[in-house]
Coordinates of C-alpha atoms in Angstrom, one line a residue:
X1 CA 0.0 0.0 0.0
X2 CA 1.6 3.3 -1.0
X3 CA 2.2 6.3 1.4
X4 CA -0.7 8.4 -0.2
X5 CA -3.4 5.6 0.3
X6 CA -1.8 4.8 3.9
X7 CA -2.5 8.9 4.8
X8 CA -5.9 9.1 3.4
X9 CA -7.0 6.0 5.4
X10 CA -5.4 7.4 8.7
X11 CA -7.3 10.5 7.7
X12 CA -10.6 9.2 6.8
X13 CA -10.5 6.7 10.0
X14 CA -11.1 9.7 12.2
X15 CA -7.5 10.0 13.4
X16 CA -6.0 12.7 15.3
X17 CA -3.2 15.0 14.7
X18 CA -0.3 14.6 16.7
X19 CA -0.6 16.1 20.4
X20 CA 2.7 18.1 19.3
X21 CA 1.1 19.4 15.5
X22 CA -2.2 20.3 17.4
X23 CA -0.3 22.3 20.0
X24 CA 0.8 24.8 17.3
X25 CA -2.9 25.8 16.4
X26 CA -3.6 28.7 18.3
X27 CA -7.5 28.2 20.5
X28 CA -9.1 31.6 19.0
X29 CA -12.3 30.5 20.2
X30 CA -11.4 30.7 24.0
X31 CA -9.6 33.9 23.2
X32 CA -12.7 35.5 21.9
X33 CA -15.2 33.8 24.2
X34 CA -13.0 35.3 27.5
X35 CA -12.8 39.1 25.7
X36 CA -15.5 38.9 23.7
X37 CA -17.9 41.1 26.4
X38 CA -15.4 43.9 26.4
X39 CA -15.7 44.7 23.1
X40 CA -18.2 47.6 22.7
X41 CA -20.2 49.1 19.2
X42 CA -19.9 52.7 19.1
X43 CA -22.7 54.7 16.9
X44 CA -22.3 57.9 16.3
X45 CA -25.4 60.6 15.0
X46 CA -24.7 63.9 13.5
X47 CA -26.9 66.2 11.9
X48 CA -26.0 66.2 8.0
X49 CA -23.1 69.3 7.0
X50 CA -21.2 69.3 3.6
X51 CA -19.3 65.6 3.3
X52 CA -19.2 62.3 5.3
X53 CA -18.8 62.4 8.9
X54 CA -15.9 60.2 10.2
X55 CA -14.1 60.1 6.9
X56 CA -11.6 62.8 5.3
X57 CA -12.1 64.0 1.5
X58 CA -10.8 62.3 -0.6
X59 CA -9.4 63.4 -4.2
X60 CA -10.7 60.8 -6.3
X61 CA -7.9 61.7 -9.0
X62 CA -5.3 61.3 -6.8
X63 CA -3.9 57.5 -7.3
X64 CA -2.6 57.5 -3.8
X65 CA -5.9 58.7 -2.0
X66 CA -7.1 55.4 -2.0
X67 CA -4.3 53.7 -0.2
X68 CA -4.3 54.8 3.5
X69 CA -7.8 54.7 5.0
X70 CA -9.3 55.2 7.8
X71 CA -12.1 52.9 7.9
X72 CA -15.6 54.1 8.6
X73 CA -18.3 52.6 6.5
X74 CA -19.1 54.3 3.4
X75 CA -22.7 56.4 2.9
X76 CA -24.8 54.3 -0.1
X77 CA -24.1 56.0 -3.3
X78 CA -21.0 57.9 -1.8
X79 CA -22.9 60.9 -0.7
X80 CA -24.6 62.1 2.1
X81 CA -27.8 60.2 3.1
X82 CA -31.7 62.4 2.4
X83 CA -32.5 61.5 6.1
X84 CA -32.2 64.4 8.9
X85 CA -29.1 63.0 10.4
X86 CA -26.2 60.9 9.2
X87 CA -24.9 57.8 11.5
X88 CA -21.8 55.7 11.2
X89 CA -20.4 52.7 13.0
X90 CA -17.6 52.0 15.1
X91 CA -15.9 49.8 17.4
X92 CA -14.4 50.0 20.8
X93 CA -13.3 48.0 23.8
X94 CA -13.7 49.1 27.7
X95 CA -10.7 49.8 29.9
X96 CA -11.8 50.2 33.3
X97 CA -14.8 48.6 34.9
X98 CA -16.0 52.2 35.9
X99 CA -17.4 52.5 32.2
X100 CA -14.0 54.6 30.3
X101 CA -14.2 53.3 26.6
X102 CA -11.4 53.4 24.1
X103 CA -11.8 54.1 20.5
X104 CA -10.3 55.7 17.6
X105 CA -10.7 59.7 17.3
X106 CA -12.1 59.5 13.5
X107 CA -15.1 57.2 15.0
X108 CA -16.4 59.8 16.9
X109 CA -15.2 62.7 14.9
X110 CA -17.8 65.9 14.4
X111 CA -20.5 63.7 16.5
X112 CA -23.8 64.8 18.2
X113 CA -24.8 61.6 20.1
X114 CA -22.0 58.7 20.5
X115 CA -24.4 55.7 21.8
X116 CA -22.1 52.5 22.9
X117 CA -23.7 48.9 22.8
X118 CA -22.6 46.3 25.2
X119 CA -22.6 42.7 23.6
X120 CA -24.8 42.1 26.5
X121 CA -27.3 44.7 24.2
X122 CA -27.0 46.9 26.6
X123 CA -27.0 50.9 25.3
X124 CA -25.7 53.9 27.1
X125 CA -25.0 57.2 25.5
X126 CA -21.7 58.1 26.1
X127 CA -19.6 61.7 27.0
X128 CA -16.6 62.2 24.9
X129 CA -14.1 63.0 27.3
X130 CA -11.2 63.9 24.8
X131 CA -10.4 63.1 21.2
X132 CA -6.5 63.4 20.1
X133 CA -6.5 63.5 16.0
X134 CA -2.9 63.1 15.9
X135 CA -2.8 59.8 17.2
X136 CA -6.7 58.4 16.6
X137 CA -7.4 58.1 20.3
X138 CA -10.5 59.3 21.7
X139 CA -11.9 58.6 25.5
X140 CA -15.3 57.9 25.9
X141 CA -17.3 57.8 29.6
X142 CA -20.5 55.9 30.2
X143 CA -22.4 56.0 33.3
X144 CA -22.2 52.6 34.5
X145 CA -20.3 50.0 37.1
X146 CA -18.8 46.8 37.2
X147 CA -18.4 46.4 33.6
X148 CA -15.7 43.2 31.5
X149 CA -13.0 45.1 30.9
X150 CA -9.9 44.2 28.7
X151 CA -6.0 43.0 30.1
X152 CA -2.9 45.1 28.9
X153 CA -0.4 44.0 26.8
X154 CA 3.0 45.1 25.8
X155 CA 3.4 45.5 22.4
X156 CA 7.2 46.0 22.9
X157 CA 7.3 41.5 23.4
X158 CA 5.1 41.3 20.1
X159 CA 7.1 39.9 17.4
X160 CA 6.5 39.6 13.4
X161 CA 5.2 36.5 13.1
X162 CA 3.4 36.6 16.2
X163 CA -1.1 35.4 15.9
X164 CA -2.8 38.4 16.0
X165 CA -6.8 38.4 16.6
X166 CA -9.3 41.4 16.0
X167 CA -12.8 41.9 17.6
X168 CA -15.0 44.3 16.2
X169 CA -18.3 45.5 13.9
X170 CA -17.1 45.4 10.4
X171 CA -20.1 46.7 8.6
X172 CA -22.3 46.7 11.5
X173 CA -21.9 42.7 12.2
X174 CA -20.8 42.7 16.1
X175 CA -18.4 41.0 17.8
X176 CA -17.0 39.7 14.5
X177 CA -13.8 37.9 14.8
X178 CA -10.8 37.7 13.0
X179 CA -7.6 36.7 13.3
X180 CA -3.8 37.0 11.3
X181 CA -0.2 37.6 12.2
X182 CA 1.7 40.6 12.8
X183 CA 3.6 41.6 9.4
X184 CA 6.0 44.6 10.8
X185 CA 6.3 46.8 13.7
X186 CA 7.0 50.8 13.7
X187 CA 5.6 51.2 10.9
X188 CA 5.2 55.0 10.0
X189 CA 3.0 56.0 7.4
X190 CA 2.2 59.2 5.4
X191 CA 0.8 62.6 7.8
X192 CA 0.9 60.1 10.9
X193 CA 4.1 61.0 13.0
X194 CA 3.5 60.2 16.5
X195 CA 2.5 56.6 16.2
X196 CA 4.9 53.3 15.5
X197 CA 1.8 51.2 13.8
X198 CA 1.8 47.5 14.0
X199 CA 0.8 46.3 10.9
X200 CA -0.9 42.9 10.4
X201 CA -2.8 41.0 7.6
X202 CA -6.2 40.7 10.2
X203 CA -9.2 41.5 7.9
X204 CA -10.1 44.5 9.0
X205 CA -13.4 46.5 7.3
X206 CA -15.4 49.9 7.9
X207 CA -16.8 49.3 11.4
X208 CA -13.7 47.7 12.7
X209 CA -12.4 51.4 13.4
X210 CA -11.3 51.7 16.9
X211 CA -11.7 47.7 18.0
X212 CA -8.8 45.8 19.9
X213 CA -6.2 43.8 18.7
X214 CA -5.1 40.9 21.0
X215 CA -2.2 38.8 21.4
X216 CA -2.8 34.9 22.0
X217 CA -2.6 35.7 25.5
X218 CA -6.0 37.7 25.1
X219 CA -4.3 40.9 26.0
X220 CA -5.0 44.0 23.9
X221 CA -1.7 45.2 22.1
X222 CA -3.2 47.5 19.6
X223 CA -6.1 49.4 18.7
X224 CA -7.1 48.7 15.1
X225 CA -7.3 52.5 12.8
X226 CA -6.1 52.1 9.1
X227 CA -5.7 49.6 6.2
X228 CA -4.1 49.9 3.0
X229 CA -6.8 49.7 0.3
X230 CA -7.6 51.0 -3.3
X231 CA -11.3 49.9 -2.8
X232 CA -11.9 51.1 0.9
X233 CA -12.3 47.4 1.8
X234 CA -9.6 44.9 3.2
X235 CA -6.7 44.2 0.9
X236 CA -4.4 42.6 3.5
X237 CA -2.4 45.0 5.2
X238 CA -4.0 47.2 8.1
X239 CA -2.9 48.9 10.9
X240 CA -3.5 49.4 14.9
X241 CA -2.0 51.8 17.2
X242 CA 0.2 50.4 19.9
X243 CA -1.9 50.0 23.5
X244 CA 1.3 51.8 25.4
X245 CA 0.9 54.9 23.2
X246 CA -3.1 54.8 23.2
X247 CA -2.9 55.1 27.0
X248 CA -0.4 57.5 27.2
X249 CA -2.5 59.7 25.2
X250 CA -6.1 58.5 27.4
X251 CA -4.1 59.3 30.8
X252 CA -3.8 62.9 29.1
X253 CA -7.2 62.9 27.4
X254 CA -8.8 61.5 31.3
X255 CA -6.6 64.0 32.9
X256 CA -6.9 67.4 30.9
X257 CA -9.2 66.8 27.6
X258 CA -6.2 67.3 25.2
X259 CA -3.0 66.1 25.1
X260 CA 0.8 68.2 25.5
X261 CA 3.6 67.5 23.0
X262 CA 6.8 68.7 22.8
X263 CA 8.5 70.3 20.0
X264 CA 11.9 71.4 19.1
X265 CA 11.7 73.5 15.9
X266 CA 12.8 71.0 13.2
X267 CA 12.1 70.0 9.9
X268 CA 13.7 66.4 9.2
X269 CA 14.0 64.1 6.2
X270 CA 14.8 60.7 6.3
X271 CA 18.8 59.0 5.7
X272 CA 19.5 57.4 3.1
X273 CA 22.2 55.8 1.5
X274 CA 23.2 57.9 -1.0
X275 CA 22.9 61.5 1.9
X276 CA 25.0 59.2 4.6
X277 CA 28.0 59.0 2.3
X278 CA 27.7 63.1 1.1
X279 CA 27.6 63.6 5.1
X280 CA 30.4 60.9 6.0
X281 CA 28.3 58.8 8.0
X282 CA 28.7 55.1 8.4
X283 CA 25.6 54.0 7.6
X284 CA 22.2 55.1 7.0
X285 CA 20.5 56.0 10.6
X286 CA 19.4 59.4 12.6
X287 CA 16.9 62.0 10.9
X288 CA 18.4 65.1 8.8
X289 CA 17.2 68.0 10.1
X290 CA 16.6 69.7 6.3
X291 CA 15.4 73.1 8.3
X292 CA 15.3 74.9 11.9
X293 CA 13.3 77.0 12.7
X294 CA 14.5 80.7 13.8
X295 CA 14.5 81.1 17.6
X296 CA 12.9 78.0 18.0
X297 CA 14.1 75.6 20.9
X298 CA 16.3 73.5 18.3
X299 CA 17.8 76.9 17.5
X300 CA 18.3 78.1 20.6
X301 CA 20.6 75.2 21.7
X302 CA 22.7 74.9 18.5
X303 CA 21.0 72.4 15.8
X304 CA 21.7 73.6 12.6
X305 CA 20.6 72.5 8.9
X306 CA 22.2 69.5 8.1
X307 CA 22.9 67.9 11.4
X308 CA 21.9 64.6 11.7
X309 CA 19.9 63.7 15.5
X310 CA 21.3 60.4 16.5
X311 CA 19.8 60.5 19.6
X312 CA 17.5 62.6 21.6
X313 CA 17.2 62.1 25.5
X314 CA 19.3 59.0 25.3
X315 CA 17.5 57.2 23.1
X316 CA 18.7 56.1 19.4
X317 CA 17.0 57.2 16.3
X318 CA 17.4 54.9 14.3
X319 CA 15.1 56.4 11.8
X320 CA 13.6 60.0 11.0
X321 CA 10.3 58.8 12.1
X322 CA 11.3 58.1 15.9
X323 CA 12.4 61.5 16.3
X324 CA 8.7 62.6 16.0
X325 CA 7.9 60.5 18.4
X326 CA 10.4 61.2 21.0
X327 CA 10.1 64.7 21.0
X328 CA 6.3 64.7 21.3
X329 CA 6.0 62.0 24.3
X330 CA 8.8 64.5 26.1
X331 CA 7.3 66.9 28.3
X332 CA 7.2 70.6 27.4
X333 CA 9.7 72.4 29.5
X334 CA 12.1 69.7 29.9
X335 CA 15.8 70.1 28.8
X336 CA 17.4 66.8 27.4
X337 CA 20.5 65.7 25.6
X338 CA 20.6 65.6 21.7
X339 CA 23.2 63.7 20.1
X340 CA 24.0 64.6 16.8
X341 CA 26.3 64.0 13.6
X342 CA 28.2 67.6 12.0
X343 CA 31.1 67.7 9.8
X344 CA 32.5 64.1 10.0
X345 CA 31.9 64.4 14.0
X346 CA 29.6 63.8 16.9
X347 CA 28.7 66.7 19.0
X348 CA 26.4 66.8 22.3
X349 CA 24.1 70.1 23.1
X350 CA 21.0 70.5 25.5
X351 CA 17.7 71.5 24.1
X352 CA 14.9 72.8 26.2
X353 CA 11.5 71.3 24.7
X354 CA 8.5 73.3 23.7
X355 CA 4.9 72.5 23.6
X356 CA 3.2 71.8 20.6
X357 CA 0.6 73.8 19.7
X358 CA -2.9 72.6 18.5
X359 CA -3.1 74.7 15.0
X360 CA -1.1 73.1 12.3
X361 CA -1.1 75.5 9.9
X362 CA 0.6 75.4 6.7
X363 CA 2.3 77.9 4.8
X364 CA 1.7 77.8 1.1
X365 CA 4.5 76.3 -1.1
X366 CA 5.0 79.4 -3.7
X367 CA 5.7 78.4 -7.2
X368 CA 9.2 80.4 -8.7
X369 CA 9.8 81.7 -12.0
X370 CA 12.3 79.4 -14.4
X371 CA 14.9 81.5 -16.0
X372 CA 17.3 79.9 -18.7
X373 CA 20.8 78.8 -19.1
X374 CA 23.0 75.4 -19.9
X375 CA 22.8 72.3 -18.6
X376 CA 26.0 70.8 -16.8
X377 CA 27.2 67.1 -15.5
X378 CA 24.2 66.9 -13.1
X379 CA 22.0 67.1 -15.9
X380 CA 20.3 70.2 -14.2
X381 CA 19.8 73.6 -16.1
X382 CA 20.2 75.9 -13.6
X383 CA 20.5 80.0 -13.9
X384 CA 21.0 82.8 -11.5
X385 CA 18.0 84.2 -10.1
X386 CA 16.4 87.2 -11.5
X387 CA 15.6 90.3 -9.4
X388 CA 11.8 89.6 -8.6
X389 CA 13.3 86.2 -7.3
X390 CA 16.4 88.2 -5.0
X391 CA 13.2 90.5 -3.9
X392 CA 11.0 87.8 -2.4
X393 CA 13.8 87.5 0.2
X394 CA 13.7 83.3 -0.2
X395 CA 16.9 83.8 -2.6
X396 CA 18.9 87.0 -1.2
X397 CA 21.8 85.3 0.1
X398 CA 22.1 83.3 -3.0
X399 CA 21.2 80.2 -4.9
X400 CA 20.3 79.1 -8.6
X401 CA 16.9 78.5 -10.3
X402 CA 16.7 75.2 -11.4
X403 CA 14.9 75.2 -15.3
X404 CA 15.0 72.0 -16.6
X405 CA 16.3 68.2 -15.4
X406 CA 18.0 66.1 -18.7
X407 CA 19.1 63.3 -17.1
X408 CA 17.8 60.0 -16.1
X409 CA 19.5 60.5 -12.3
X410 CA 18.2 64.1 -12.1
X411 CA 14.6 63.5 -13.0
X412 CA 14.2 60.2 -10.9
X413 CA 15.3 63.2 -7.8
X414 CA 12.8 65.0 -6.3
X415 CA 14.2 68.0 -8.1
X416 CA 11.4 70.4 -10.2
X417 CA 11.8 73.0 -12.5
X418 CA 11.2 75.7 -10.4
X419 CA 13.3 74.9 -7.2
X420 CA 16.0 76.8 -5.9
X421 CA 19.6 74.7 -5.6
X422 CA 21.0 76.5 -2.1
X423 CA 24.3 74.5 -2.0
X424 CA 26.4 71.5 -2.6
X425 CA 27.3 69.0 -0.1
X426 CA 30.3 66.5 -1.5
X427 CA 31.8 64.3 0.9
X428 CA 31.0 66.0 3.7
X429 CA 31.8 69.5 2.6
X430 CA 29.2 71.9 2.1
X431 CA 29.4 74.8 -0.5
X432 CA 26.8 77.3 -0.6
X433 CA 26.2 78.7 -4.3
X434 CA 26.4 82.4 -4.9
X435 CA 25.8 81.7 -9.3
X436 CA 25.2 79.6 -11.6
X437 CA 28.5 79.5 -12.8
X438 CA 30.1 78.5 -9.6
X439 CA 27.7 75.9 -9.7
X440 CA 28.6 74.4 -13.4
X441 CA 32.7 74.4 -11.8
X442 CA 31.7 72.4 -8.6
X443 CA 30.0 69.9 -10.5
X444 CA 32.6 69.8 -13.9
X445 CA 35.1 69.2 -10.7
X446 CA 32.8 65.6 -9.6
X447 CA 34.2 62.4 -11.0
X448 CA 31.9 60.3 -12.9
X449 CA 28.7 58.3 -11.6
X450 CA 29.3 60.4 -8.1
X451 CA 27.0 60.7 -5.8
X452 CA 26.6 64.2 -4.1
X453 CA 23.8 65.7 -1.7
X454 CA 22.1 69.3 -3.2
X455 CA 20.3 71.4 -0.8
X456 CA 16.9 72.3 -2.4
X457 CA 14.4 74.7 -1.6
X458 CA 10.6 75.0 -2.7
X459 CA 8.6 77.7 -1.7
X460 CA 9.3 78.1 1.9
X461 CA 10.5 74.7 2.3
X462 CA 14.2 73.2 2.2
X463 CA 15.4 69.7 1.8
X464 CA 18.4 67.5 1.1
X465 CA 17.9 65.6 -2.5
X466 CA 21.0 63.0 -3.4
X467 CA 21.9 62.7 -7.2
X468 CA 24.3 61.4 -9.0
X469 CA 26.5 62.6 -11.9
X470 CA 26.5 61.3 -15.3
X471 CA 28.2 58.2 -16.2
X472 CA 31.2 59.1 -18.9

């Protein structure tokens, strides 16, 4: 009797797996059963304004609108709904038996009436006690006692690979469960820079929005907020926000209704390979500071463009995105240690923190006038800026309009026609350009296929682009 026939006989005779091969299946069905009652619905009424509530326009053109969501459930037809008021579903999970609710801020965003359902069917409306939009974590309060609440985990023992299990209302359907592994951790993704996300491939749908995310030992590690989708449905990748920062942020929200950040006065840019070897830097780690703000606390203690933070209150950065996060969980007032990397060195200077202030306004990128002249090794046309430009005050000290990119290296950058070229930084050295033709010598000087690091502003804004020369 073969091997085949021998295995389909052991199957179809009712066998067992091996004690040791059943011991590697994960029991999701005691996991839910013991958390299950924790888990709250959120709804949410608001009285109908101009767009959806719960869920940021989106620019249906744009191919990258569609990608990060946050994921309340859609109004049929895309548009707001004839009735008087519109309502939307989310999820939640209770912290304290004394009726405090966690869920994500965009759940209960612009509401009138947040109602919370108990799986026990229970309903209580519920007071908003704080919202945070910078990390999705709102506080809710309900008037009632003795209540299931959730264990804490540590998402700093999670580890990729680990099972993963979500509770929640995707499209309404309570205390649905679903379950996955952990597929990366400290994640940072685009206009979210206080939160590490832990990214998973749990299917995760419009209602699951501010439901918990356990670990196999049914404590909560992460509170589920976005996916990755070009359909607003599950695609396989979402994301939750690590329990230790949610609470961090709900101690604040509990204690004051908003929460403090600290700032510095820094505009950074990530490392990469190409900007660690024009700065003489081993290896690719730390967050560029690209611009600092005048009088600002960075300022004040000594950062200037083109450092590179290697650490900030004694803690690594190993990439741009932790400084973010550093600086904002650091108290405002407090004066801590930077580490960072200048001229082929490593210096140490104290920085006082300051507080973050609510209103993130933006200034206005300003679009610059493209002047002619030649091209040169870069493959950048460049020219001297003309007197309207000197007048605007961005290019009084100096600089060269950028008019046209010819080469394969250059246009790849994140170089426009239209930017201004600040200075050259080769191996460490910086040069800051007074014309265009000291420009076109410092580049016929570069050997071919060279890498070099050009400061570039736009509008108000300055960053460090790497390019490379031409090949001969």
């Amino acid at each position: 009797m073969s091997r085949f026939v021998v295995v389909v006989l052991f199957v179809l005779a009712g066998a067992q797996l091996p004690a040791s091969a059943a011991r590697e299946l994960p029991d999701f069905a005691e996991l839910a059963d013991r958390q299950g009652a924790a888990v709250v619905n959120i709804s949410t009424t608001q009285a109908v304004r101009q767009g959806r509530p719960g869920m940021p326009r989106l620019d249906e053109d744009d191919p990258m609108s569609d990608f990060f969501r946050r994921f309340m459930p859609r109004q049929p037809g895309g548009g707001p709904k004839l009735d008087p008021d519109n309502r939307s579903l989310g999820s939640g999970f209770i912290v304290s038996s004394d009726g405090y609710v966690l869920t994500n801020a965009h759940v209960v965003e612009g509401a009138d009436e947040i109602v919370v359902k108990l799986s026990d069917k229970r309903e209580f409306r519920a007071r908003l006690m704080g919202a945070d939009p910078r990390s999705d974590v709102a506080l809710l309060k309900i008037e009632a006692t003795a209540l299931p609440k959730v264990s804490l985990g540590d998402p700093g023992k999670l580890r990729v690979g680990d099972w993963v299990l979500a509770i929640g209302s995707p499209f309404g359907f309570e205390n649905s469960v679903t379950a996955g592994i952990v597929s990366a951790k400290g994640r940072s993704l685009p206009q979210e820079n206080f939160v590490p996300f832990i990214q998973t491939d749990v299917a995760i749908n419009p209602g699951n929005s501010g439901g918990p995310l356990f670990n196999l030992k049914g404590e909560v590690i992460g509170i589920n907020s976005q996916i990755y989708s070009q359909t607003g449905g599950f695609m396989g990748l979402s994301f939750a926000i690590p329990i230790d920062v949610a609470m961090e942020v709900q101690s604040q929200l509990k204690a004051h209704g908003r929460v403090q950040r600290g700032r510095i006065g820094v505009v950074i840019q990530e490392v990469s390979r190409e900007l660690a070897y024009s700065f003489r830097l081993d290896k690719p780690v730390g967050a560029l500071v690209s611009a600092v703000e005048k009088g600002g606390p960075a300022d004040k203690a000594g950062l200037e463009q083109g450092d590179i933070v290697l650490r900030f209150d004694g803690r690594q950065v190993g990439i741009s995105g932790d400084l973010p996060r550093f600086v904002g969980s650091t108290r405002p007032g407090a004066r801590v240690p930077v580490q960072v990397w200048r001229k082929g060195g490593q210096r140490e200077m104290q920085v006082v923190v300051a507080e973050l202030p609510d209103d993130r306004a933006k200034k206005p990128v300003l679009p610059m006038p493209r002047p002619e002249v030649a091209p040169n090794k870069l493959g950048i046309v460049v020219a001297d800026p003309n007197q309207q430009q000197r007048r605007d005050g961005r290019l009084a000290s100096g600089g060269v309009v950028v008019e046209a990119l010819r080469s394969a290296s250059a246009r790849a950058s994140e170089i426009q026609a239209g930017d201004a070229i600040l200075a050259i930084i080769n191996r460490g050295v910086r040069t800051d350009l007074r014309s265009a033709d000291q420009f076109g010598r410092l580049v016929a000087a570069l050997e071919p296929s060279q890498a070099v690091t050009l400061l570039v502003q736009r509008g108000d804004t300055q960053t460090f682009v790497p390019v490379r020369t031409l090949e001969r």
